[in-house]
XYZ file of C-alpha atoms in Angstrom:
688
model
C 69.419 150.161 63.938
C 65.920 150.924 62.301
C 64.912 148.209 60.045
C 65.050 149.781 56.060
C 63.347 149.839 52.726
C 64.333 147.229 50.461
C 65.172 151.056 47.909
C 67.458 152.429 51.189
C 69.929 149.531 50.755
C 72.945 148.806 49.480
C 75.454 147.005 49.954
C 79.170 147.615 49.109
C 82.170 145.921 50.058
C 85.409 147.102 49.973
C 88.472 145.816 48.160
C 91.853 146.043 46.711
C 95.533 145.521 47.856
C 96.748 145.603 51.211
C 97.668 148.488 53.079
C 95.330 150.901 50.511
C 93.589 152.039 53.478
C 89.788 149.949 52.734
C 89.349 149.322 56.949
C 90.110 153.082 57.561
C 87.802 154.069 54.950
C 85.081 151.957 57.015
C 86.451 153.412 60.334
C 86.435 157.084 58.722
C 82.837 156.614 57.222
C 81.216 155.621 60.364
C 82.813 158.600 62.188
C 81.465 160.565 59.676
C 78.354 159.668 59.292
C 77.947 159.714 63.781
C 78.018 155.932 64.278
C 81.167 156.493 66.098
C 82.485 159.435 68.578
C 85.352 158.516 67.678
C 88.167 158.084 64.344
C 89.582 154.968 65.035
C 93.344 153.808 63.333
C 94.603 150.964 62.539
C 97.727 151.330 65.300
C 95.688 152.333 67.997
C 94.034 149.215 67.191
C 90.690 150.422 68.267
C 88.832 150.470 64.328
C 86.084 148.768 64.227
C 86.202 145.896 61.367
C 89.875 144.925 63.299
C 88.489 144.597 65.528
C 90.374 140.588 65.712
C 93.426 139.684 68.077
C 95.409 139.041 65.129
C 94.736 141.584 63.971
C 95.750 144.113 65.935
C 98.795 141.893 65.461
C 99.540 142.515 62.727
C 97.923 145.466 61.567
C 95.854 144.939 57.614
C 93.232 142.908 58.048
C 92.609 139.060 58.184
C 88.645 139.093 57.951
C 86.149 140.531 56.051
C 83.708 142.598 58.959
C 80.820 144.309 58.869
C 79.843 148.318 59.427
C 76.731 149.140 58.164
C 76.539 153.001 58.017
C 73.312 155.041 58.036
C 73.561 158.164 55.548
C 70.767 160.239 54.198
C 67.790 158.410 54.780
C 69.942 155.262 53.375
C 71.440 152.144 55.477
C 74.916 151.980 53.816
C 76.113 148.046 54.611
C 79.936 147.941 54.384
C 82.216 145.424 54.150
C 85.373 145.718 54.650
C 87.183 142.621 53.087
C 91.767 141.476 53.973
C 93.723 142.888 50.721
C 96.343 140.695 51.770
C 96.428 137.271 48.804
C 96.254 134.466 51.790
C 92.937 135.433 52.519
C 90.912 135.430 49.821
C 88.422 133.586 50.980
C 86.860 136.038 52.478
C 86.688 138.073 50.189
C 84.623 136.161 48.174
C 82.426 135.971 50.586
C 81.842 139.878 50.832
C 81.706 140.181 47.591
C 79.099 137.571 47.544
C 76.515 139.843 49.604
C 77.064 142.597 48.276
C 75.707 144.718 44.457
C 78.589 147.233 44.343
C 82.016 147.214 45.823
C 84.042 149.359 45.988
C 87.570 149.005 44.422
C 90.310 150.700 47.105
C 93.269 152.807 45.598
C 96.661 153.984 46.164
C 97.264 157.379 45.047
C 100.410 156.587 45.271
C 100.628 153.297 43.733
C 97.934 152.997 42.011
C 96.533 149.472 40.840
C 98.222 147.336 42.474
C 98.627 143.244 42.291
C 95.347 142.852 45.591
C 94.089 145.659 42.989
C 94.357 143.278 39.444
C 92.893 140.465 42.225
C 90.407 140.895 43.569
C 89.039 142.954 40.752
C 88.802 139.848 38.714
C 86.348 137.796 41.546
C 84.185 141.017 41.019
C 84.600 140.488 37.237
C 83.235 137.468 37.689
C 80.845 137.609 40.197
C 78.889 140.810 37.612
C 79.688 143.544 40.208
C 79.006 146.970 39.771
C 82.719 148.899 40.723
C 83.923 152.185 41.971
C 86.997 152.982 42.942
C 88.262 155.156 44.949
C 91.684 157.281 45.072
C 92.598 157.032 48.568
C 95.439 158.606 50.510
C 96.086 161.719 48.932
C 96.634 163.298 51.981
C 100.731 160.638 51.252
C 103.903 162.181 49.580
C 104.249 162.260 46.038
C 100.112 161.214 45.587
C 99.628 161.847 42.321
C 95.327 161.055 40.957
C 96.235 162.726 37.435
C 98.614 159.452 37.114
C 96.466 156.664 39.278
C 93.487 158.035 36.701
C 95.307 156.898 34.070
C 96.972 153.176 34.546
C 93.617 152.477 35.440
C 91.756 153.270 32.207
C 95.134 151.914 31.097
C 93.748 149.052 32.452
C 90.583 148.907 32.009
C 89.125 150.841 29.940
C 87.567 154.221 28.248
C 84.523 153.057 31.525
C 87.141 154.566 33.626
C 85.699 158.339 34.225
C 86.339 160.446 36.393
C 84.379 161.975 39.085
C 85.709 163.869 40.561
C 88.974 165.595 41.088
C 90.839 166.524 43.246
C 91.871 169.380 45.067
C 95.343 169.541 46.675
C 97.500 166.301 47.018
C 99.909 165.208 49.631
C 100.410 168.642 52.589
C 97.570 171.004 50.413
C 95.192 167.329 49.655
C 92.286 169.533 51.199
C 88.783 168.614 48.792
C 87.706 167.586 45.816
C 85.201 168.889 43.145
C 82.554 167.963 42.368
C 82.847 166.837 38.096
C 78.696 166.285 37.990
C 77.507 169.995 40.047
C 80.581 171.953 38.739
C 81.039 172.209 42.852
C 84.262 172.221 45.227
C 83.552 171.022 48.685
C 86.467 171.493 51.071
C 87.875 169.917 54.186
C 86.290 167.354 56.811
C 83.063 169.149 56.828
C 82.685 169.602 52.773
C 81.455 173.233 52.678
C 80.681 173.947 49.000
C 81.935 176.916 47.096
C 82.970 177.752 43.888
C 85.639 175.550 41.688
C 89.319 176.849 42.170
C 90.056 178.853 39.730
C 93.179 177.002 39.122
C 91.035 174.246 38.278
C 88.406 175.469 36.423
C 89.499 174.576 32.902
C 90.632 170.676 33.512
C 87.299 170.859 35.559
C 85.247 171.641 32.016
C 87.398 169.146 30.380
C 86.671 165.974 32.418
C 83.286 167.330 33.279
C 82.214 167.025 29.425
C 84.148 164.192 28.652
C 82.367 163.098 31.878
C 79.072 163.460 30.479
C 80.009 161.866 26.699
C 80.870 158.851 28.186
C 77.680 159.254 30.367
C 76.066 159.449 27.732
C 76.775 156.742 25.201
C 74.741 154.381 27.624
C 71.969 155.903 26.699
C 70.205 156.311 23.851
C 67.122 159.227 24.660
C 70.276 160.954 26.417
C 72.757 160.601 23.083
C 69.792 161.449 21.029
C 69.168 165.529 23.391
C 72.460 165.935 23.485
C 73.526 165.715 20.184
C 71.064 168.206 19.650
C 72.125 170.531 21.823
C 69.251 169.541 24.472
C 70.091 170.765 27.725
C 70.724 167.666 29.670
C 69.531 168.099 33.618
C 71.709 167.450 36.564
C 68.915 164.477 37.701
C 69.048 163.051 33.730
C 72.636 162.581 34.120
C 72.525 160.999 37.893
C 69.509 158.581 37.080
C 72.017 157.980 33.218
C 74.690 157.554 35.516
C 72.989 155.123 38.204
C 71.608 152.734 35.598
C 75.241 152.807 33.467
C 76.505 151.773 37.017
C 74.777 149.033 37.411
C 75.170 147.338 34.186
C 78.461 147.943 34.567
C 79.233 150.810 31.357
C 80.112 153.612 33.091
C 83.077 153.011 36.587
C 82.793 156.219 37.940
C 86.204 157.679 39.907
C 86.150 159.046 43.157
C 89.061 160.622 45.493
C 89.250 160.521 49.803
C 92.031 160.745 52.721
C 90.757 158.490 55.088
C 92.488 159.457 57.820
C 91.917 163.467 56.698
C 88.473 162.785 56.922
C 88.350 164.159 53.052
C 86.129 163.135 49.907
C 84.233 160.678 52.975
C 81.361 161.961 52.944
C 81.077 163.429 48.972
C 82.065 158.870 48.635
C 78.707 158.244 50.559
C 76.322 160.311 48.741
C 76.905 158.543 45.338
C 76.665 155.230 46.913
C 73.671 156.370 48.496
C 72.278 158.026 45.446
C 74.388 156.018 42.803
C 74.862 153.303 43.295
C 72.594 150.180 43.009
C 70.024 148.817 45.343
C 69.447 145.117 45.663
C 65.763 145.895 43.307
C 68.261 147.546 41.122
C 70.141 144.028 39.834
C 69.215 141.579 37.987
C 67.257 138.105 39.235
C 69.243 135.298 41.066
C 69.284 131.506 40.016
C 68.000 129.452 42.460
C 67.375 125.766 41.673
C 65.137 125.682 38.231
C 64.241 129.447 40.189
C 65.276 132.780 40.146
C 64.899 135.360 42.852
C 64.703 138.556 42.729
C 64.714 141.883 45.977
C 60.935 141.529 46.334
C 59.865 142.249 49.563
C 56.105 139.789 49.403
C 58.043 137.127 48.518
C 57.877 133.886 50.872
C 61.333 134.286 52.552
C 65.094 132.487 50.780
C 68.743 134.038 52.595
C 72.029 133.597 51.230
C 74.831 132.447 54.442
C 77.998 134.045 53.663
C 79.719 133.235 56.654
C 80.362 131.640 59.802
C 82.894 132.257 62.252
C 82.619 131.591 65.825
C 82.432 134.453 68.515
C 83.109 134.013 72.364
C 80.341 135.474 73.303
C 77.438 134.262 71.669
C 78.701 130.972 70.329
C 78.495 130.043 65.929
C 77.481 133.118 63.990
C 75.882 133.053 60.475
C 76.156 135.727 58.502
C 73.243 135.859 55.668
C 72.436 137.905 52.187
C 68.172 137.931 52.583
C 67.134 137.494 48.590
C 64.231 137.814 48.736
C 61.285 137.704 51.357
C 61.062 138.907 54.646
C 62.855 136.800 57.675
C 62.529 137.531 61.616
C 62.736 136.647 63.973
C 61.370 134.024 66.158
C 60.908 131.767 62.755
C 62.174 129.264 60.802
C 63.998 128.250 57.941
C 64.908 124.752 56.072
C 67.932 124.529 54.606
C 68.043 122.472 51.206
C 71.320 121.633 51.225
C 71.874 120.327 53.918
C 67.468 119.807 54.035
C 66.847 120.795 57.865
C 64.594 122.617 59.296
C 66.189 125.501 61.597
C 64.603 127.517 63.614
C 66.043 131.682 64.034
C 65.967 132.545 67.493
C 67.232 136.323 67.340
C 67.668 138.339 63.984
C 71.550 140.812 64.911
C 72.714 143.997 62.775
C 76.841 143.110 62.812
C 78.317 146.186 63.690
C 82.184 145.169 63.970
C 82.404 143.409 66.258
C 79.076 144.062 68.146
C 75.809 142.578 67.365
C 72.581 144.401 67.685
C 68.961 143.185 67.409
C 66.516 143.002 65.158
C 62.879 141.743 64.878
C 64.066 141.557 60.692
C 65.400 141.891 58.149
C 63.905 143.051 54.802
C 65.073 141.980 50.772
C 68.113 143.088 50.440
C 69.606 142.874 54.298
C 72.395 142.170 55.620
C 72.160 140.158 59.280
C 73.638 137.507 61.982
C 72.193 135.595 63.318
C 73.859 132.801 67.035
C 74.024 128.976 67.112
C 72.147 127.115 63.619
C 73.151 123.569 63.770
C 73.519 122.667 60.226
C 73.925 125.404 57.991
C 77.913 125.883 56.990
C 78.818 128.755 54.223
C 77.227 129.087 51.204
C 73.975 127.410 52.299
C 70.424 128.465 51.585
C 67.608 129.275 53.432
C 64.195 129.600 52.480
C 60.542 128.772 52.740
C 60.012 125.177 52.710
C 57.496 125.596 50.058
C 60.096 128.080 48.076
C 62.585 124.476 46.680
C 64.996 127.369 46.339
C 68.645 126.400 46.974
C 71.719 128.826 45.955
C 74.280 128.276 43.595
C 77.739 127.123 46.620
C 80.217 129.807 46.903
C 83.676 129.087 44.034
C 86.269 129.040 46.576
C 89.994 128.624 45.128
C 91.942 125.663 46.254
C 93.934 125.194 48.993
C 97.554 125.222 47.549
C 99.773 125.090 50.818
C 100.168 121.785 53.315
C 101.833 121.301 55.981
C 101.209 118.610 58.974
C 100.203 118.991 61.887
C 101.961 117.486 65.016
C 100.293 118.565 68.673
C 103.339 119.355 70.418
C 101.833 117.766 73.963
C 99.651 114.802 74.479
C 96.811 116.348 76.584
C 95.994 117.689 72.856
C 95.941 114.385 70.962
C 92.216 114.534 71.248
C 90.897 118.488 70.491
C 93.501 118.594 67.833
C 90.515 117.399 65.208
C 87.464 118.976 66.178
C 88.906 122.683 67.271
C 91.014 122.169 63.849
C 87.084 120.978 62.293
C 85.633 124.583 63.498
C 88.656 126.503 62.333
C 88.122 125.368 58.526
C 84.199 125.364 58.645
C 85.141 129.041 60.186
C 87.195 129.840 56.674
C 86.170 127.983 53.237
C 89.913 128.641 51.720
C 91.229 125.137 54.510
C 91.427 122.477 54.551
C 91.601 119.705 56.899
C 92.169 114.947 56.133
C 94.452 112.833 57.284
C 96.858 111.576 54.574
C 96.248 107.417 55.520
C 100.196 106.240 54.828
C 101.166 108.183 57.376
C 98.504 108.477 59.408
C 99.220 112.394 59.178
C 96.865 115.156 59.933
C 97.320 117.480 56.815
C 96.213 121.854 57.180
C 95.377 122.369 53.665
C 95.373 126.813 53.010
C 96.248 129.255 50.351
C 99.558 129.914 51.247
C 102.100 130.251 55.111
C 100.682 133.616 56.414
C 97.508 131.705 55.984
C 98.321 128.451 57.642
C 100.094 130.459 61.130
C 97.408 132.170 61.315
C 94.852 129.124 61.568
C 97.366 127.876 64.275
C 97.703 130.918 66.486
C 93.706 130.613 66.604
C 94.337 126.971 67.902
C 96.041 127.915 70.381
C 93.951 131.654 71.705
C 90.495 129.745 71.542
C 91.153 126.069 72.253
C 94.858 126.359 74.257
C 96.787 123.905 71.709
C 100.022 124.201 70.629
C 101.289 122.723 67.271
C 103.851 122.714 65.159
C 103.793 123.097 62.161
C 106.609 120.460 59.584
C 106.290 119.129 55.827
C 104.147 116.394 55.031
C 105.535 113.394 54.144
C 106.146 112.539 50.605
C 103.511 109.221 49.831
C 106.306 107.648 48.492
C 105.045 103.547 46.753
C 107.192 100.992 47.234
C 107.384 97.794 43.878
C 109.831 96.334 42.187
C 110.850 96.912 38.998
C 112.324 93.218 37.926
C 111.917 89.469 39.640
C 113.187 88.325 42.479
C 113.025 85.034 43.984
C 112.537 84.389 47.863
C 113.633 80.829 49.951
C 113.131 81.680 53.881
C 113.105 79.290 56.436
C 112.473 79.575 59.961
C 112.891 78.732 62.328
C 113.654 79.164 66.048
C 114.092 76.145 69.309
C 112.841 76.955 73.283
C 111.597 74.050 75.737
C 108.410 72.353 75.002
C 107.428 73.551 70.469
C 109.241 75.165 68.418
C 109.317 77.445 64.869
C 109.607 76.031 61.788
C 108.263 77.486 58.426
C 110.442 77.031 55.105
C 108.608 79.396 52.720
C 109.382 80.028 49.004
C 107.926 82.550 46.332
C 108.530 85.058 43.303
C 108.310 88.817 43.290
C 107.371 90.685 39.793
C 106.566 93.691 38.629
C 103.434 94.545 38.325
C 101.500 97.714 35.566
C 100.914 100.773 38.139
C 97.718 101.368 39.762
C 97.597 96.986 40.219
C 98.557 97.070 43.960
C 99.747 94.645 45.217
C 98.326 91.194 44.127
C 98.980 87.882 46.562
C 98.750 84.047 44.736
C 99.965 80.050 45.319
C 101.093 77.837 42.941
C 101.883 75.216 46.331
C 101.835 72.069 45.470
C 101.533 68.528 46.990
C 101.329 69.618 50.684
C 104.072 71.071 50.885
C 102.661 74.244 52.655
C 99.460 73.118 53.228
C 96.670 74.744 53.432
C 95.236 76.642 56.739
C 98.793 78.196 56.658
C 99.019 79.911 53.606
C 96.309 82.050 55.093
C 98.603 82.973 57.331
C 101.668 83.583 54.272
C 99.125 85.756 52.438
C 99.287 88.480 55.676
C 102.708 88.704 56.353
C 102.027 89.225 52.989
C 100.234 91.599 53.160
C 101.123 93.542 56.902
C 104.933 93.589 55.901
C 103.559 94.884 52.352
C 101.685 98.006 54.126
C 104.497 99.209 55.761
C 107.407 98.201 52.874
C 110.655 97.180 53.232
C 112.289 99.988 51.983
C 111.855 103.011 53.805
C 109.079 102.665 55.029
C 106.666 102.740 52.828
C 103.339 100.736 51.040
C 105.114 97.775 48.894
C 102.773 98.437 46.002
C 102.157 97.018 41.894
C 103.540 93.521 42.106
C 102.566 89.622 41.850
C 103.913 87.787 45.090
C 103.542 84.365 44.758
C 103.828 81.344 46.900
C 105.498 78.212 45.377
C 106.570 75.896 48.114
C 107.676 75.810 51.563
C 108.489 73.247 54.225
C 106.131 71.977 57.726
C 107.123 70.578 60.668
C 103.627 69.325 62.422
C 104.528 69.964 65.458
C 106.528 72.577 65.802
C 105.352 74.842 62.514
C 101.718 77.605 62.937
C 100.062 80.056 61.582
C 102.307 82.222 63.585
C 105.529 80.664 62.020
C 104.818 80.921 58.537
C 103.351 84.335 59.145
C 106.703 85.540 60.364
C 108.467 83.566 57.468
C 106.563 85.453 54.843
C 107.655 88.943 55.665
C 111.213 87.787 56.075
C 111.205 85.716 52.555
C 109.286 89.039 51.288
C 111.576 91.171 52.486
C 114.901 88.945 50.513
C 112.702 89.288 47.611
C 112.380 93.133 47.370
C 116.369 93.488 49.000
C 117.121 91.678 45.897
C 115.067 92.461 43.027
C 116.452 95.983 43.474
C 113.218 97.480 44.774
C 113.174 101.305 44.250
C 109.999 103.910 44.943
C 107.423 105.569 43.453
C 106.425 109.270 44.279
C 103.033 110.853 43.090
C 102.916 112.713 40.059
C 100.639 116.180 40.088
C 99.549 117.411 37.206
C 100.296 121.488 37.898
C 98.336 124.665 35.991
C 99.916 128.022 36.838
C 98.367 130.872 35.322
C 100.845 133.889 35.074
C 101.107 137.239 33.153
C 103.052 136.714 29.667
C 105.683 139.122 30.913
C 107.244 135.923 33.466
C 105.078 131.842 31.483
C 108.943 131.962 30.831
C 110.425 132.010 33.799
C 107.476 130.486 35.329
C 108.719 127.547 31.780
C 112.236 127.593 33.240
C 111.804 126.757 36.881
C 109.664 123.901 36.476
C 112.466 123.083 34.545
C 114.462 122.597 37.615
C 112.019 121.133 39.325
C 112.000 117.132 37.492
C 108.936 118.290 35.845
C 107.279 118.089 32.377
C 105.912 120.768 30.379
C 102.718 119.636 28.783
C 102.274 123.781 26.361
C 102.115 127.088 27.806
C 98.775 128.819 26.737
C 96.908 132.049 26.382
C 93.931 133.344 28.156
C 92.947 136.971 28.168
C 96.592 138.834 29.163
C 97.416 135.684 31.454
C 99.302 131.848 30.681
C 98.575 129.001 31.205
C 101.431 126.448 32.103
C 100.393 122.918 32.102
C 103.196 120.511 33.512
C 104.261 116.333 35.306
C 105.266 117.374 38.446
C 106.674 115.230 41.080
C 104.608 116.462 44.189
C 107.897 116.075 46.845
C 109.670 119.426 44.543
C 106.446 121.551 44.593
C 105.394 121.335 47.753
C 106.499 125.440 48.973
C 105.567 126.130 45.052
C 102.924 128.901 46.439
C 106.318 131.079 47.771
C 108.259 130.103 45.172
C 105.629 131.346 42.478
C 104.278 134.921 44.162
C 107.857 135.087 44.019
C 108.477 134.837 40.666
C 105.253 136.236 39.315
C 105.479 139.643 42.109
C 102.323 137.730 43.367
C 100.703 138.012 40.316
C 100.726 134.378 39.817
C 97.485 130.574 40.752
C 98.035 127.713 40.746
C 96.110 124.675 40.846
C 97.588 120.703 40.960
C 96.172 117.550 41.699
C 96.897 113.612 41.910
C 97.980 112.228 38.400
C 99.596 109.595 38.366
C 102.480 107.090 40.538
C 106.094 107.721 38.920
C 109.440 106.407 39.082
C 112.404 107.625 41.399
C 114.947 108.229 39.803
C 118.005 106.283 40.917
C 120.066 108.551 43.036
C 116.890 110.461 44.926
C 114.963 106.901 45.811
C 118.800 106.232 47.379
C 118.412 108.889 49.627
C 114.885 108.530 50.358
C 115.753 105.738 51.571
C 119.383 106.334 53.139
C 117.395 108.791 55.790
C 114.299 106.367 56.474
C 117.022 104.325 58.163
C 119.320 106.756 59.579
C 115.457 107.728 61.598
C 114.934 104.123 62.119
C 118.611 104.463 63.894
C 117.745 107.264 65.734
C 114.166 105.689 66.659
C 115.758 102.769 68.356
C 119.201 104.882 70.094
C 116.350 106.948 71.624
C 115.128 104.053 72.681
């Protein structure tokens, strides 16, 4: 593929709900442009952009992929993204590399949950949008109904640029309302507008022209003076209105039948923004525009591991020209990176290219330090782009290797998957020792585990993580314990008398001593403290760390021959256990702050559900058609909340969860946790 100049590049991210035909649109565009000799299908598992085995298995996209298409002297970088909510991070990566969002909507279902979700991502980034009503060949396809839904949702900016000719079995072409010409069949043969559509087309064209002239004062003056408006003028103002988000054109197609695809590419090529049309991008104190003559700067929007080429870094050149066999400075890691061959990516294939012009997208292999979101630039430029914002993971599972051999490889292998997928987080729970993998939903973690098996041959089991309870005391307690053991030769002897009393939340475990008269010699007091702390770490009631209490050594007794550090340590451990059991020890649980974002219609259901989860509701605040429910809720109650919220809100809700404090577990629930712990200990002993 030749190197294209900045003004001839179009970067288009395909977004929308799942299974609306984004991947097939990219496939059809590639086929129509002559970039591929056959039209792949999802069913045959041979599309260019869905090349991953997991995608073949599930029959939907899991990763973004890039499909560059050459059309009428332009290079259109189509970025195909998943529609499934668990893989929204890939949409965010793709949107950060694009200048236009092509929002794909189903001709039967209209805008759905995924449409709203991806729309809000494009709005946050200020991306211009074009809507394609796809799958016009489906039974019950209704362009007029879907258009009305789109306009009801997003207002009068949404304007039809085309009108379909027929629907379902009779869908055979489109009417271009700007030129008032019809294009039929796969070859898009130009004909007259069908007589039965002439009146409707004329009405819609008048509305379109009104919408276009509203965005340009000069054109509006001509329009009201009844002067003739040329198609070139209208196209130019449409281009500007689209670029500034004043106009959202609507087109229609059937990607599988290859109808409307050529006209869609034509509209993207001639009405869509080039990198030169976009506002400059903030990079620290600088502001960078797509200037091929500037010092090079590129933004990394994705990293992935290719089994043959190694680690691939996807980047968009923001300014300047990036050439192969050159050096760029990673401003985030403060490290030099040597770029070897630069490639143009098409699905899973790489084609070498000598350089990438400002605004273009490409990949480079085997960079040593670079991660998603990093800035690569000429060192003297001193630029650094804002980091890409990803949603926080909301679904956590503990990862257990099923074989001993996998234990050593597990951490590093998971780390590599986390580097590829910014929607994942990896951590180790200090209290339980469990490896915790957090993601955006159950399917997200399932796919990650399948990748772990395929790429690194590691089998694992996922379980709900142990809730990191803590143990404490609710009232003062006293214990007097003597450790005595007589064997041949020296025996073991130590007596320890101690008090345990509660401290405020967050105080931790505090050890003190009030020994007088040397009943416990000074050299043995550290052993008593060690016995207390070691026992506290492993807990007394249910195997959780003891905290928020004061342990005071009051008195004791020693033997001149049989006393030792070990004897006092053991005595202290047993004395602490007796005191806790005697004090009616209790459990503390992590209490989280939860913020739930849900459509207003579902706010009541969200609150009702949270009330069943022992939540304390702090408030419900409106936020632009959504309600934000703020509450405190125990972690134990919301470990599977991602699935619960999805079902309550039909997938329209989202939530954030942050640790707030430790609170006391109600007595009956605490007893249940303690009983389960005892049972697990007994089973473990029986197994040995």
